[in-house]
XYZ file of C-alpha atoms in Angstrom:
356
model
C 136.241 134.414 148.455
C 136.067 130.619 148.578
C 133.957 128.200 150.603
C 134.657 124.641 151.642
C 137.475 122.203 152.301
C 139.873 123.425 149.612
C 143.667 123.816 149.681
C 143.407 127.551 149.079
C 141.179 127.877 152.183
C 143.491 125.940 154.513
C 144.867 128.160 157.309
C 148.442 127.065 156.564
C 148.087 128.683 153.121
C 147.217 132.088 154.618
C 143.802 132.522 152.998
C 142.045 135.869 152.940
C 140.121 135.987 156.229
C 137.562 138.596 155.217
C 136.577 140.201 151.921
C 133.726 142.182 150.387
C 132.163 142.701 146.981
C 129.314 144.847 145.646
C 127.497 144.018 142.405
C 125.281 146.831 141.159
C 122.048 145.560 139.613
C 118.903 147.212 138.276
C 117.008 148.614 141.260
C 119.620 147.870 143.905
C 122.797 145.976 144.705
C 124.076 142.589 145.839
C 126.445 142.859 148.790
C 128.676 139.801 149.242
C 130.715 139.360 152.414
C 133.162 136.582 153.219
C 134.510 135.440 156.572
C 136.711 132.415 157.087
C 134.655 130.277 159.475
C 137.489 129.596 161.912
C 137.773 133.366 162.412
C 134.099 134.233 162.852
C 130.740 132.531 163.157
C 127.076 133.417 162.759
C 126.710 135.382 165.996
C 129.923 137.338 165.517
C 129.224 138.027 161.843
C 125.696 139.215 162.601
C 127.048 141.594 165.244
C 129.660 142.853 162.809
C 127.059 143.503 160.087
C 124.864 145.372 162.571
C 127.828 147.637 163.309
C 128.457 148.106 159.585
C 124.792 148.956 158.962
C 124.837 151.532 161.757
C 128.004 153.118 160.345
C 126.457 153.285 156.865
C 123.293 154.777 158.346
C 125.332 157.480 160.087
C 127.030 158.379 156.787
C 123.799 158.322 154.751
C 121.795 160.306 157.302
C 124.623 162.534 158.629
C 124.020 161.349 162.178
C 126.371 160.413 165.001
C 128.426 157.278 164.485
C 127.657 154.328 166.799
C 129.967 153.397 169.624
C 132.282 150.374 169.367
C 133.411 148.285 172.309
C 137.075 147.277 171.766
C 136.396 144.192 173.881
C 134.550 142.790 170.842
C 137.996 141.889 169.466
C 139.371 140.463 172.721
C 139.526 136.688 172.246
C 140.693 136.235 175.824
C 137.044 136.610 176.828
C 136.524 133.104 175.439
C 138.651 131.609 178.219
C 137.203 128.778 180.287
C 138.500 128.522 183.880
C 140.347 125.290 184.527
C 141.021 124.529 180.872
C 144.658 123.857 179.980
C 145.728 125.325 176.670
C 148.467 123.563 174.649
C 150.988 126.128 175.899
C 150.305 125.228 179.556
C 149.598 121.511 179.203
C 152.314 118.870 179.470
C 150.420 116.465 177.213
C 152.352 115.400 174.089
C 151.228 116.981 170.826
C 149.463 114.720 168.314
C 148.226 115.158 164.739
C 144.580 115.199 163.776
C 143.350 112.147 161.858
C 143.468 112.382 158.039
C 140.625 114.439 156.645
C 137.828 112.250 155.288
C 137.264 112.252 151.529
C 133.990 112.702 149.671
C 131.549 109.810 150.037
C 130.945 108.599 146.490
C 127.613 106.946 147.376
C 125.880 110.314 147.056
C 123.696 110.850 143.999
C 123.613 114.105 141.982
C 121.709 116.614 144.074
C 120.048 120.022 144.206
C 119.910 122.660 146.912
C 116.243 123.605 147.391
C 114.538 126.508 149.172
C 111.154 126.284 150.934
C 109.038 128.807 152.828
C 107.020 128.218 155.994
C 104.430 130.947 156.519
C 103.624 132.039 160.067
C 100.206 130.369 160.304
C 101.541 127.061 158.979
C 104.454 127.306 161.409
C 101.984 127.462 164.310
C 100.182 124.389 162.952
C 103.433 122.470 162.573
C 104.582 123.370 166.077
C 101.260 122.172 167.509
C 101.538 118.920 165.549
C 105.073 118.294 166.857
C 104.551 119.392 170.470
C 104.788 116.679 173.160
C 101.556 115.753 174.944
C 103.202 116.204 178.353
C 103.544 119.954 177.798
C 107.350 120.017 177.559
C 108.719 122.851 175.464
C 109.887 122.666 171.865
C 110.535 125.530 169.453
C 109.252 126.038 165.927
C 112.803 125.263 164.816
C 112.617 121.863 166.548
C 109.345 121.111 164.767
C 110.781 122.121 161.376
C 113.847 119.925 161.815
C 111.779 116.966 163.052
C 109.515 117.012 159.989
C 112.413 117.642 157.594
C 114.406 114.722 159.036
C 111.362 112.413 158.865
C 110.371 113.274 155.300
C 113.927 113.183 153.948
C 114.580 109.735 155.427
C 111.211 108.415 154.248
C 111.845 109.391 150.614
C 115.545 108.501 150.555
C 115.271 105.067 152.181
C 114.079 103.186 149.041
C 116.926 104.738 147.000
C 119.821 103.805 149.283
C 118.246 100.788 151.074
C 120.417 100.869 154.229
C 117.940 98.777 156.235
C 115.312 99.972 158.684
C 117.579 99.286 161.673
C 120.217 101.652 160.239
C 120.939 104.699 162.417
C 121.093 107.823 160.213
C 123.580 110.462 161.318
C 122.002 113.654 162.602
C 124.094 116.718 163.479
C 123.564 120.393 164.154
C 125.523 123.525 164.783
C 124.894 125.040 168.222
C 125.867 128.546 169.270
C 127.934 128.689 172.462
C 127.636 132.469 172.829
C 125.066 131.959 175.596
C 127.684 130.140 177.691
C 129.849 133.252 178.065
C 128.646 135.836 180.591
C 129.439 139.544 180.789
C 130.807 139.741 177.249
C 129.890 142.362 174.621
C 126.919 141.403 172.442
C 128.964 141.828 169.264
C 131.961 139.779 170.343
C 133.813 138.572 167.250
C 134.827 134.933 166.864
C 133.560 131.474 165.959
C 131.255 130.793 168.890
C 129.849 127.529 167.572
C 130.210 123.810 168.143
C 128.937 121.060 165.847
C 127.499 118.049 167.674
C 126.073 114.830 166.272
C 123.971 111.840 167.278
C 127.151 109.759 167.636
C 128.449 111.983 170.457
C 125.066 112.557 172.070
C 124.153 110.945 175.448
C 120.743 109.759 174.196
C 120.459 106.593 172.105
C 120.700 107.058 168.353
C 117.386 106.662 166.554
C 116.928 103.982 163.918
C 115.700 104.723 160.424
C 112.412 102.980 161.228
C 111.905 105.257 164.236
C 112.742 108.417 162.305
C 110.424 107.487 159.413
C 107.340 106.370 161.321
C 107.739 104.336 164.503
C 107.916 107.236 166.964
C 105.674 110.314 167.063
C 106.916 113.535 165.484
C 107.061 115.029 168.979
C 109.828 112.582 169.943
C 111.965 113.741 167.020
C 111.359 117.379 167.964
C 112.260 116.622 171.595
C 115.411 114.818 170.420
C 116.498 117.974 168.568
C 115.735 120.198 171.576
C 117.579 117.870 173.976
C 120.644 117.858 171.718
C 120.706 121.667 171.664
C 120.349 121.840 175.443
C 123.171 119.328 175.920
C 125.736 122.011 175.046
C 126.749 123.198 178.510
C 129.955 124.758 179.881
C 130.966 121.331 181.193
C 130.352 119.660 177.832
C 132.275 122.395 176.008
C 135.226 122.248 178.424
C 135.416 118.471 178.028
C 135.378 118.768 174.219
C 138.121 121.404 174.220
C 140.236 119.395 176.652
C 139.879 116.341 174.427
C 141.388 118.232 171.494
C 143.905 120.350 173.432
C 146.882 118.206 172.428
C 146.028 118.190 168.699
C 148.717 120.108 166.833
C 146.866 120.905 163.588
C 143.443 121.806 164.968
C 142.195 123.211 161.655
C 142.115 119.639 160.336
C 139.487 118.730 162.930
C 136.881 120.644 160.907
C 134.099 118.466 159.565
C 133.812 117.586 155.890
C 130.116 117.318 155.078
C 130.715 115.672 151.719
C 132.241 112.715 153.574
C 129.018 112.045 155.485
C 127.013 108.963 154.405
C 123.739 109.290 152.484
C 120.741 110.047 154.739
C 122.996 112.107 157.039
C 121.724 115.562 157.951
C 123.484 118.557 159.510
C 121.250 121.519 160.330
C 122.413 125.094 160.934
C 120.065 127.394 162.860
C 120.425 130.890 161.402
C 117.295 132.481 162.871
C 119.530 134.838 164.866
C 120.827 136.447 161.661
C 118.147 139.124 161.274
C 120.017 140.795 158.416
C 116.843 141.950 156.660
C 115.984 144.194 159.629
C 119.247 146.158 159.403
C 118.831 149.728 158.180
C 121.836 150.903 156.142
C 120.414 154.395 155.767
C 119.754 154.040 152.047
C 117.935 150.662 152.210
C 117.338 147.464 154.155
C 118.291 144.053 152.699
C 115.496 142.190 150.945
C 116.977 138.708 151.442
C 120.241 136.931 152.149
C 121.777 133.595 151.206
C 124.929 131.623 151.990
C 126.930 131.152 148.775
C 128.409 127.672 149.094
C 129.948 127.741 145.617
C 128.238 124.438 144.838
C 125.787 121.945 146.283
C 126.475 121.370 150.015
C 125.726 117.695 150.641
C 123.873 116.719 153.841
C 123.413 120.399 154.732
C 120.256 122.219 155.811
C 119.836 125.845 156.895
C 116.895 127.427 158.697
C 116.790 131.110 157.686
C 114.879 133.877 159.499
C 112.003 135.612 157.662
C 112.921 137.982 154.861
C 110.977 140.602 152.923
C 109.168 138.068 150.779
C 105.950 137.838 148.757
C 103.891 136.528 151.702
C 103.806 139.970 153.351
C 102.694 139.778 156.977
C 102.599 135.980 156.660
C 106.268 135.810 155.681
C 107.985 133.243 157.872
C 111.165 131.230 158.072
C 112.800 129.690 155.014
C 114.521 126.311 154.840
C 117.274 125.362 152.409
C 118.534 121.795 152.066
C 120.117 119.411 149.586
C 118.115 116.632 147.946
C 118.807 114.090 145.222
C 117.755 115.170 141.714
C 115.766 111.995 141.052
C 113.835 112.336 144.328
C 112.827 115.999 144.030
C 109.511 115.220 142.239
C 108.526 112.915 145.118
C 109.394 115.590 147.682
C 107.305 118.225 145.889
C 104.298 115.858 145.984
C 104.802 114.587 149.521
C 101.622 115.408 151.499
C 103.398 115.567 154.882
C 105.923 118.146 153.646
C 103.818 120.197 151.241
C 101.044 120.518 153.824
C 103.235 123.111 155.510
C 105.951 124.249 153.093
C 105.868 126.301 149.903
C 108.540 125.559 147.286
C 110.516 128.690 146.372
C 113.078 127.335 143.944
C 116.515 125.820 143.363
C 119.593 127.532 144.786
C 122.199 125.268 143.133
C 122.340 121.916 141.335
C 124.817 119.335 140.089
C 124.578 118.540 136.390
C 126.004 115.063 135.899
C 127.551 113.029 138.710
C 128.579 113.654 142.339
C 132.238 114.065 141.372
C 131.448 116.770 138.807
C 132.891 120.027 140.228
C 130.550 122.153 138.104
C 127.404 123.526 139.667
C 124.888 126.200 138.824
C 124.346 129.143 141.147
């Protein structure tokens, strides 16, 4: 059960695709599941865990087992009309470019967890909503403020210049692009897109920090999400159709420059609402096995101490020396409650040790 760009996880080395582990603890258990990302993504894994919960419920409660649609394992349902696969295309096969190495400009960092209660989420969404009435989501507002505050605090440390264009990226589910498919279809239905491949102009550091209203950042995030269309997806797949070793096209977050940010939207993963018959999960986390540089995750609400006010949680990586500034930043702490450190690096960016 390993995470990241490691030799033992490379598809050519036949890694374990899926595995499971249960740790019994006082008052409950920790259930750890592992899927290799090229085999399954957030939507597929959530559907799988719903099926597992229903099966466990049937055993615990002696009720009828749930049905299972065999089409959930039919990858042919992913097909896009008009797209030539390598087996049907006459284009010569090429190799993917060498995988980028870790960017050594990064400072030792921590992975932090924050909570946004429901009432504060409404306030933040109002503050980030465009004046023309165009729609944004609470997720867009969260990402806009996170991007702004992170760049504001990091800029004096790295000094890239105010005209620098920080890389912004996000994972977008493509499940919505496929019609008439089972809800629990298994597979990696996700594409990662970035500001460098986006039709809108990249924003400068000055704009992200202060020169444009927060609503423009939120709209930028929403527009990027909406840019993933069947046509865009087909063009991206066609562009990579002739690549022989497609697994080497996967991104390496550690190679991103400082101030880069990739956000994963995990609100769909309502794992804490799944009834296993003997209990429902209290919380869930992604175990990165270290500190994931440039990474942020927006989690759905869990069964937390805020009760009815429990809202989404945000986890992201931040430099050790800048954490005190973040925890005192009035723009961030106006909305978010600090819930702790998930992982941290002890000495230098190249140190493989981390605390979990």
